[in-house]
CSV table of C-alpha atoms and ligand atoms in Angstrom, one decimal:
chain,number,residue,atom,x,y,z
A,1,UNK,CA,135.1,64.0,117.7
A,2,UNK,CA,134.0,60.3,117.5
A,3,UNK,CA,135.5,60.2,114.0
A,4,UNK,CA,138.6,62.1,115.0
A,5,UNK,CA,139.5,59.3,117.9
A,6,UNK,CA,139.3,56.7,115.3
A,7,UNK,CA,142.0,58.5,113.1
A,8,UNK,CA,144.1,59.3,115.9
A,9,UNK,CA,144.2,55.9,117.9
A,10,UNK,CA,146.0,53.7,116.1
A,11,UNK,CA,144.4,50.7,118.0
A,12,UNK,CA,140.9,51.4,116.4
A,13,UNK,CA,139.8,51.3,112.8
A,14,UNK,CA,140.0,54.6,111.3
A,15,UNK,CA,136.5,53.8,109.3
A,16,UNK,CA,134.5,50.9,109.0
A,17,UNK,CA,133.4,49.6,105.5
A,18,UNK,CA,131.3,46.8,104.4
A,19,UNK,CA,133.2,44.1,102.8
A,20,UNK,CA,130.2,43.5,99.6
A,21,UNK,CA,127.2,45.8,98.7
A,22,UNK,CA,125.1,46.9,101.6
A,23,UNK,CA,122.1,44.4,100.5
A,24,UNK,CA,124.6,41.5,100.4
A,25,UNK,CA,126.5,42.1,103.5
A,26,UNK,CA,124.0,43.6,105.6
A,27,UNK,CA,120.4,43.8,104.7
A,28,UNK,CA,119.7,40.5,103.2
A,29,UNK,CA,121.7,38.4,106.1
A,30,UNK,CA,119.7,40.5,108.7
A,31,UNK,CA,116.2,39.9,107.0
A,32,UNK,CA,116.9,36.1,106.7
A,33,UNK,CA,118.0,36.1,110.4
A,34,UNK,CA,115.0,38.0,111.7
A,35,UNK,CA,112.6,35.6,109.3
A,36,UNK,CA,114.0,32.7,110.9
A,37,UNK,CA,112.9,34.0,114.4
A,38,UNK,CA,109.6,34.2,112.8
A,39,UNK,CA,109.5,37.7,111.6
A,40,UNK,CA,107.0,38.4,108.4
A,41,UNK,CA,108.2,41.5,106.3
A,42,UNK,CA,105.9,42.7,103.7
A,43,UNK,CA,108.1,45.3,101.5
A,44,UNK,CA,107.0,47.4,99.1
A,45,UNK,CA,103.6,48.1,101.1
A,46,UNK,CA,103.2,51.8,101.9
A,47,UNK,CA,101.3,53.0,105.1
A,48,UNK,CA,99.1,55.8,104.5
A,49,UNK,CA,97.9,56.8,108.0
A,50,UNK,CA,97.7,56.1,111.8
A,51,UNK,CA,94.4,55.9,112.9
A,52,UNK,CA,94.7,57.6,116.7
A,53,UNK,CA,91.9,56.4,119.5
A,54,UNK,CA,91.9,57.4,122.9
A,55,UNK,CA,95.3,58.6,123.0
A,56,UNK,CA,97.1,55.7,121.5
A,57,UNK,CA,97.4,53.9,117.7
A,58,UNK,CA,94.3,52.2,117.1
A,59,UNK,CA,95.7,50.8,113.9
A,60,UNK,CA,97.0,51.8,110.5
A,61,UNK,CA,95.3,52.2,107.2
A,62,UNK,CA,97.9,50.7,104.1
A,63,UNK,CA,98.4,52.7,100.9
A,64,UNK,CA,96.1,49.9,99.1
A,65,UNK,CA,93.3,50.3,101.6
A,66,UNK,CA,93.7,47.4,103.7
A,67,UNK,CA,93.8,48.0,107.6
A,68,UNK,CA,96.6,46.5,110.1
A,69,UNK,CA,96.2,46.3,114.0
A,70,UNK,CA,99.0,45.3,116.2
A,71,UNK,CA,100.0,45.7,119.7
A,72,UNK,CA,102.9,48.1,119.0
A,73,UNK,CA,103.8,50.4,116.2
A,74,UNK,CA,107.4,51.3,115.4
A,75,UNK,CA,107.2,54.7,113.3
A,76,UNK,CA,110.5,54.5,111.2
A,77,UNK,CA,109.9,56.3,107.8
A,78,UNK,CA,112.1,58.9,106.8
A,79,UNK,CA,112.4,62.5,108.2
A,80,UNK,CA,110.4,64.1,105.4
A,81,UNK,CA,107.8,61.3,105.2
A,82,UNK,CA,107.2,61.2,109.2
A,83,UNK,CA,105.0,64.6,109.3
A,84,UNK,CA,102.5,63.1,107.0
A,85,UNK,CA,101.6,60.8,109.9
A,86,UNK,CA,101.4,63.3,112.7
A,87,UNK,CA,97.8,64.0,112.2
A,88,UNK,CA,96.6,66.9,114.8
A,89,UNK,CA,95.2,63.9,117.3
A,90,UNK,CA,98.6,62.5,117.5
A,91,UNK,CA,100.3,65.9,118.1
A,92,UNK,CA,98.0,66.4,121.0
A,93,UNK,CA,99.1,63.5,122.5
A,94,UNK,CA,103.2,63.5,121.6
A,95,UNK,CA,103.8,67.2,120.9
A,96,UNK,CA,107.3,66.2,120.2
A,97,UNK,CA,106.4,64.7,116.9
A,98,UNK,CA,105.2,68.1,115.5
A,99,UNK,CA,108.8,69.6,115.6
A,100,UNK,CA,110.1,67.1,113.5
A,101,UNK,CA,109.1,69.0,110.1
A,102,UNK,CA,111.2,71.5,111.8
A,103,UNK,CA,114.1,69.7,111.0
A,104,UNK,CA,116.4,70.6,108.1
A,105,UNK,CA,117.4,68.2,105.1
A,106,UNK,CA,120.1,68.7,102.7
A,107,UNK,CA,120.9,66.8,99.2
A,108,UNK,CA,123.5,64.2,99.0
A,109,UNK,CA,123.2,61.4,96.6
A,110,UNK,CA,125.6,59.0,95.2
A,111,UNK,CA,126.2,57.5,91.7
A,112,UNK,CA,128.2,54.2,90.9
A,113,UNK,CA,130.6,54.1,87.6
A,114,UNK,CA,131.3,50.4,86.4
A,115,UNK,CA,134.5,50.3,85.1
A,116,UNK,CA,136.6,48.0,82.6
A,117,UNK,CA,139.5,47.9,85.1
A,118,UNK,CA,139.7,48.1,88.5
A,119,UNK,CA,141.2,51.5,89.9
A,120,UNK,CA,141.9,51.3,93.4
A,121,UNK,CA,142.9,54.7,94.4
A,122,UNK,CA,143.7,54.6,98.0
A,123,UNK,CA,142.8,52.3,100.5
A,124,UNK,CA,139.9,54.2,102.1
A,125,UNK,CA,137.6,57.4,101.0
A,126,UNK,CA,138.8,60.0,98.7
A,127,UNK,CA,137.5,63.7,99.3
A,128,UNK,CA,137.9,65.9,96.2
A,129,UNK,CA,138.5,69.0,97.9
A,130,UNK,CA,138.6,70.9,94.9
A,131,UNK,CA,135.4,69.6,92.8
A,132,UNK,CA,132.5,71.9,92.4
A,133,UNK,CA,130.3,69.3,93.5
A,134,UNK,CA,131.8,68.3,96.6
A,135,UNK,CA,132.6,65.1,95.8
A,136,UNK,CA,133.6,61.8,97.6
A,137,UNK,CA,134.3,58.4,96.4
A,138,UNK,CA,135.5,55.2,97.2
A,139,UNK,CA,136.9,52.2,94.9
A,140,UNK,CA,135.0,49.2,96.3
A,141,UNK,CA,136.3,46.3,94.5
A,142,UNK,CA,139.3,46.1,96.8
A,143,UNK,CA,137.0,46.1,100.0
A,144,UNK,CA,134.5,43.6,98.6
A,145,UNK,CA,136.2,40.6,99.5
A,146,UNK,CA,133.1,38.6,100.0
A,147,UNK,CA,132.1,39.3,96.5
A,148,UNK,CA,132.5,38.1,92.9
A,149,UNK,CA,132.0,40.7,90.7
A,150,UNK,CA,132.5,37.9,87.6
A,151,UNK,CA,128.9,36.8,88.7
A,152,UNK,CA,126.9,39.6,88.2
A,153,UNK,CA,126.6,42.5,85.7
A,154,UNK,CA,128.2,42.9,82.3
A,155,UNK,CA,131.2,40.6,81.8
A,156,UNK,CA,134.0,43.5,81.2
A,157,UNK,CA,133.1,45.2,84.5
A,158,UNK,CA,136.2,44.9,86.5
A,159,UNK,CA,135.8,47.7,89.2
A,160,UNK,CA,133.2,49.9,90.8
A,161,UNK,CA,133.7,53.1,91.6
A,162,UNK,CA,131.0,54.9,94.3
A,163,UNK,CA,130.7,58.6,94.5
A,164,UNK,CA,128.5,61.0,96.4
A,165,UNK,CA,127.9,64.8,95.5
A,166,UNK,CA,127.2,66.8,98.6
A,167,UNK,CA,126.8,70.2,96.6
A,168,UNK,CA,124.1,70.4,94.3
A,169,UNK,CA,124.1,74.5,93.9
A,170,UNK,CA,127.3,75.4,92.6
A,171,UNK,CA,127.7,75.2,89.2
A,172,UNK,CA,129.7,72.3,87.5
A,173,UNK,CA,132.7,72.2,85.1
A,174,UNK,CA,131.1,70.9,81.9
A,175,UNK,CA,127.5,72.8,81.5
A,176,UNK,CA,128.2,75.4,84.2
A,177,UNK,CA,124.9,74.3,85.8
A,178,UNK,CA,124.2,73.5,89.6
A,179,UNK,CA,123.7,69.5,89.7
A,180,UNK,CA,119.8,70.2,90.6
A,181,UNK,CA,119.2,72.2,87.6
A,182,UNK,CA,120.8,69.0,85.3
A,183,UNK,CA,119.4,66.0,83.8
A,184,UNK,CA,120.3,62.7,84.9
A,185,UNK,CA,122.4,62.1,82.3
A,186,UNK,CA,124.3,65.7,82.5
A,187,UNK,CA,124.9,64.6,86.3
A,188,UNK,CA,126.5,61.6,85.3
A,189,UNK,CA,128.8,63.4,82.6
A,190,UNK,CA,129.6,66.3,84.8
A,191,UNK,CA,130.4,64.0,88.0
A,192,UNK,CA,132.7,61.8,85.7
A,193,UNK,CA,134.5,65.2,84.2
A,194,UNK,CA,135.1,66.5,87.8
A,195,UNK,CA,136.7,63.1,88.9
A,196,UNK,CA,139.1,63.1,85.9
A,197,UNK,CA,139.8,66.7,86.4
A,198,UNK,CA,141.0,65.8,89.8
A,199,UNK,CA,142.4,62.5,89.2
A,200,UNK,CA,144.2,62.7,86.1
A,201,UNK,CA,147.8,64.3,86.8
A,202,UNK,CA,150.6,63.7,86.6
A,203,UNK,CA,149.2,60.1,85.6
A,204,UNK,CA,146.0,59.5,84.1
A,205,UNK,CA,144.1,57.1,86.4
A,206,UNK,CA,140.8,57.5,85.0
A,207,UNK,CA,139.9,57.2,81.0
A,208,UNK,CA,136.6,57.3,78.9
A,209,UNK,CA,137.4,54.0,77.4
A,210,UNK,CA,137.6,52.3,81.3
A,211,UNK,CA,133.3,53.6,81.7
A,212,UNK,CA,131.1,50.2,80.8
A,213,UNK,CA,128.2,52.2,82.5
A,214,UNK,CA,126.8,54.0,85.6
A,215,UNK,CA,123.8,54.0,88.2
A,216,UNK,CA,122.6,57.1,89.3
A,217,UNK,CA,120.3,57.1,92.9
A,218,UNK,CA,116.7,56.4,91.6
A,219,UNK,CA,115.6,59.1,94.0
A,220,UNK,CA,116.5,61.8,91.7
A,221,UNK,CA,113.7,62.4,89.2
A,222,UNK,CA,114.1,64.7,86.2
A,223,UNK,CA,111.5,67.8,86.3
A,224,UNK,CA,110.8,69.9,83.6
A,225,UNK,CA,108.2,72.5,82.5
A,226,UNK,CA,107.5,76.2,83.0
A,227,UNK,CA,107.8,77.6,86.6
A,228,UNK,CA,104.2,78.6,88.4
A,229,UNK,CA,105.7,81.6,90.1
A,230,UNK,CA,108.4,82.8,87.6
A,231,UNK,CA,108.1,83.3,83.6
A,232,UNK,CA,110.7,80.5,82.9
A,233,UNK,CA,111.4,77.1,82.4
A,234,UNK,CA,112.5,75.1,85.4
A,235,UNK,CA,114.6,72.0,84.4
A,236,UNK,CA,116.6,69.4,86.6
A,237,UNK,CA,115.7,67.3,89.0
A,238,UNK,CA,113.7,66.8,92.0
A,239,UNK,CA,115.0,64.7,95.1
A,240,UNK,CA,112.8,62.1,96.6
A,241,UNK,CA,114.8,60.9,99.4
A,242,UNK,CA,117.1,64.1,101.0
A,243,UNK,CA,119.3,63.5,104.0
A,244,UNK,CA,118.5,65.1,107.7
A,245,UNK,CA,121.2,67.6,108.7
A,246,UNK,CA,121.7,68.6,112.0
A,247,UNK,CA,121.6,72.2,112.5
A,248,UNK,CA,122.6,74.2,115.8
A,249,UNK,CA,119.2,73.9,117.8
A,250,UNK,CA,118.4,70.7,115.9
A,251,UNK,CA,118.7,68.5,119.1
A,252,UNK,CA,115.6,70.1,120.5
A,253,UNK,CA,113.4,69.1,117.5
A,254,UNK,CA,114.6,65.5,117.1
A,255,UNK,CA,111.8,63.3,119.1
A,256,UNK,CA,112.7,61.1,121.8
A,257,UNK,CA,112.1,57.2,120.9
A,258,UNK,CA,109.7,56.8,123.5
A,259,UNK,CA,107.6,59.5,122.6
A,260,UNK,CA,104.6,59.3,125.2
A,261,UNK,CA,102.1,57.7,123.0
A,262,UNK,CA,101.6,54.0,125.1
A,263,UNK,CA,101.9,51.7,122.2
A,264,UNK,CA,104.1,54.0,119.3
A,265,UNK,CA,108.0,54.2,119.4
A,266,UNK,CA,110.1,56.3,116.7
A,267,UNK,CA,113.4,54.7,115.4
A,268,UNK,CA,114.9,56.9,112.8
A,269,UNK,CA,118.2,59.0,112.4
A,270,UNK,CA,116.6,61.8,113.4
A,271,UNK,CA,115.4,60.2,117.1
A,272,UNK,CA,117.3,61.7,119.9
A,273,UNK,CA,120.3,59.7,120.4
A,274,UNK,CA,123.7,60.6,121.2
A,275,UNK,CA,124.9,61.1,117.8
A,276,UNK,CA,125.0,64.6,116.3
A,277,UNK,CA,124.8,63.3,112.5
A,278,UNK,CA,122.1,61.3,110.6
A,279,UNK,CA,123.7,57.9,109.8
A,280,UNK,CA,123.2,54.3,110.3
A,281,UNK,CA,124.9,54.6,113.9
A,282,UNK,CA,122.2,57.0,114.9
A,283,UNK,CA,119.4,55.0,113.2
A,284,UNK,CA,120.6,51.8,115.2
A,285,UNK,CA,120.7,53.7,118.5
A,286,UNK,CA,117.1,55.0,117.8
A,287,UNK,CA,116.3,51.1,116.9
A,288,UNK,CA,117.6,50.1,120.6
A,289,UNK,CA,115.9,52.8,122.4
A,290,UNK,CA,112.8,52.1,120.7
A,291,UNK,CA,113.6,48.1,121.8
A,292,UNK,CA,114.3,49.4,125.1
A,293,UNK,CA,110.7,51.5,125.6
A,294,UNK,CA,108.8,48.4,124.1
A,295,UNK,CA,110.4,45.9,126.7
A,296,UNK,CA,109.8,48.3,129.5
A,297,UNK,CA,106.2,48.5,128.7
A,298,UNK,CA,105.9,44.8,128.6
A,299,UNK,CA,107.9,44.1,131.8
A,300,UNK,CA,111.0,42.6,129.8
A,301,UNK,CA,113.7,43.2,131.8
A,302,UNK,CA,116.7,42.8,128.9
A,303,UNK,CA,117.4,45.7,127.5
A,304,UNK,CA,119.7,46.6,124.1
A,305,UNK,CA,123.2,48.2,125.0
A,306,UNK,CA,123.3,52.1,124.3
A,307,UNK,CA,126.8,53.5,123.8
A,308,UNK,CA,127.8,57.1,125.3
A,309,UNK,CA,130.0,59.2,123.4
A,310,UNK,CA,133.4,59.7,124.6
A,311,UNK,CA,134.8,63.0,125.3
A,312,UNK,CA,138.1,64.0,126.4
A,313,UNK,CA,138.3,65.3,129.9
A,314,UNK,CA,140.6,67.9,128.7
A,315,UNK,CA,137.7,69.6,126.9
A,316,UNK,CA,135.7,69.9,130.2
A,317,UNK,CA,136.7,73.3,131.3
A,318,UNK,CA,136.1,74.6,128.0
A,319,UNK,CA,132.7,73.2,128.3
A,320,UNK,CA,131.8,74.3,131.7
A,321,UNK,CA,133.4,77.7,130.8
A,322,UNK,CA,130.9,77.8,127.8
A,323,UNK,CA,128.0,76.7,130.2
A,324,UNK,CA,128.2,79.7,132.3
A,325,UNK,CA,128.5,81.9,129.3
A,326,UNK,CA,125.2,80.1,128.0
A,327,UNK,CA,123.6,80.7,131.4
A,328,UNK,CA,124.6,84.4,131.3
A,329,UNK,CA,123.1,85.4,128.0
A,330,UNK,CA,126.7,85.6,126.3
A,331,UNK,CA,127.3,84.3,122.7
A,332,UNK,CA,129.5,81.4,122.2
A,333,UNK,CA,133.2,82.4,122.1
A,334,UNK,CA,133.5,81.2,118.8
A,335,UNK,CA,130.4,83.4,117.7
A,336,UNK,CA,132.3,86.6,119.0
A,337,UNK,CA,135.2,85.6,116.9
A,338,UNK,CA,133.4,85.4,114.0
A,339,UNK,CA,131.6,88.7,114.1
A,340,UNK,CA,135.0,90.0,115.2
A,341,UNK,CA,136.4,88.7,111.8
A,342,UNK,CA,133.5,90.0,110.2
A,343,UNK,CA,133.7,93.5,111.1
A,344,UNK,CA,137.5,93.8,110.5
A,345,UNK,CA,136.9,92.2,107.4
A,346,UNK,CA,134.1,94.6,106.4
A,347,UNK,CA,136.4,97.5,107.6
A,348,UNK,CA,139.0,95.8,105.5
A,349,UNK,CA,136.9,95.8,102.7
A,350,UNK,CA,136.0,99.4,102.9
A,351,UNK,CA,139.6,100.6,103.1
B,1,FAD,C1,124.5,59.1,100.1
B,1,FAD,C2,124.5,58.7,101.3
B,1,FAD,C3,125.6,58.0,101.9
B,1,FAD,C4,125.4,57.6,103.4
B,1,FAD,N1,126.5,57.3,103.6
B,1,FAD,C5,126.6,56.8,104.7
B,1,FAD,C6,127.6,56.4,105.6
B,1,FAD,O1,128.5,56.0,105.1
B,1,FAD,N2,127.6,55.8,107.0
B,1,FAD,C7,126.5,55.8,107.8
B,1,FAD,O2,126.4,55.6,108.7
B,1,FAD,N3,125.3,56.6,107.2
B,1,FAD,C8,125.2,57.0,105.9
B,1,FAD,N4,124.3,57.5,105.3
B,1,FAD,C9,122.8,57.8,106.1
B,1,FAD,C10,122.2,56.4,106.4
B,1,FAD,O3,121.8,56.1,105.2
B,1,FAD,C11,121.0,57.2,106.8
B,1,FAD,O4,121.0,57.8,108.0
B,1,FAD,C12,120.0,56.0,107.3
B,1,FAD,O5,119.6,54.8,106.5
B,1,FAD,C13,118.9,56.1,108.2
B,1,FAD,O6,118.3,55.1,108.6
B,1,FAD,P1,116.5,54.9,108.8
B,1,FAD,O7,116.4,53.6,109.3
B,1,FAD,O8,116.4,56.1,109.9
B,1,FAD,O9,116.1,55.7,107.6
B,1,FAD,P2,116.2,54.7,106.1
B,1,FAD,O10,116.9,54.0,105.7
B,1,FAD,O11,115.7,55.9,104.9
B,1,FAD,O12,114.5,54.0,106.0
B,1,FAD,C14,113.4,54.5,105.9
B,1,FAD,C15,112.1,53.1,105.3
B,1,FAD,O13,111.0,53.8,104.9
B,1,FAD,C16,110.5,53.7,104.2
B,1,FAD,N5,109.2,54.4,104.2
B,1,FAD,C17,109.3,55.6,103.6
B,1,FAD,N6,107.7,56.0,103.6
B,1,FAD,C18,107.2,54.8,103.8
B,1,FAD,C19,105.5,54.7,104.1
B,1,FAD,N7,104.9,55.4,104.0
B,1,FAD,N8,105.6,53.6,104.7
B,1,FAD,C20,106.3,52.5,105.0
B,1,FAD,N9,107.2,52.5,104.8
B,1,FAD,C21,108.3,53.8,104.1
B,1,FAD,C22,111.4,53.6,103.2
B,1,FAD,O14,110.9,52.8,101.9
B,1,FAD,C23,113.1,53.3,103.7
B,1,FAD,O15,112.9,52.0,103.6
B,1,FAD,C24,124.2,58.1,103.9
B,1,FAD,C25,123.2,58.6,103.5
B,1,FAD,C26,123.1,59.0,102.2
B,1,FAD,C27,121.8,59.8,101.5
């Protein structure tokens, strides 16, 4: 709904895009700002576990064995990592944390193609509706106004095309294999070919001669070898960084930022926020909610602002109707139409 508003209202931007690579445009300045305020960062320092004592976090054990003690702890690790921190003791104090491992993830990973010429395509994102691997892309250079490509990377690179693949189960057009069964090299070749097939015609926009290099998400790690359960060799990649997807009913499995432990808050995209989409927006709101909880605990009056969703009044009667049906135990009207459609198509199939 919020995305639609942005597209229909000419006074608002349709989508917002950073004016440089994410680290340079956003993360690095933010880190510099926080350091200026006295924050000490310890990058590449994984935490192994929480120590819980007396119903609260007593300390952290780092992967190198060192201990850390603090007044407040903020858990902000990805959804597939968080359950490792939920010890039975912690779950007893904050049962909602136990439900994080019920949240579902899917694969959505990116690749960048570095091009000899800048190919702008359109001024926004592209959706390749015909690509088996559900590709989307953006031609970066037209937006990276704050970044000089000549100062970095190989000299011949003049354009950057960022592409995301969201379907890892449908066979591709070159190797006839789903993405998760391909090697990293095959994934790059396959995505490049799917892009070319879509973009080239009637005019040619991508040619092999344009491609200087590519960079695929390092979270995709090649695996190979005999399957333990079946008599076959399983090849392809595993995804060390799957993306949270908010499925029907997932809201109740998302923990609040203030989870009821006196010195622990949660600040990740799976926290119960106003956003029903794993996004930086949701992670940001979770951070704000965690900050507010900490402020409340320490008697700080000032709070970070939280934005509510805007929904048009015209939808109110439908929502009211839906609420009544729900209370009566009746299915959603959409579900009824779906099942009717299934029945009619099954009957049609028989005929
Ligand atoms: C391909 C792709 C495209 C996307 N595009 C968009 C977009 O256009 N707009 C948008 O809003 N969102 C987008 N998203 C979603 C967005 O990136 C995430 O929702 C957001 O980054 C989540 O932020 P987070 O802080 O919750 O988690 P993360 O950004 O995943 O941060 C978690 C951190 O925890 C660290 N960590 C892991 N284990 C440990 C440990 N044991 N100890 C200490 N630290 C640890 C990780 O290294 C990481 O830095 C995209 C996601 C993907 C995968």
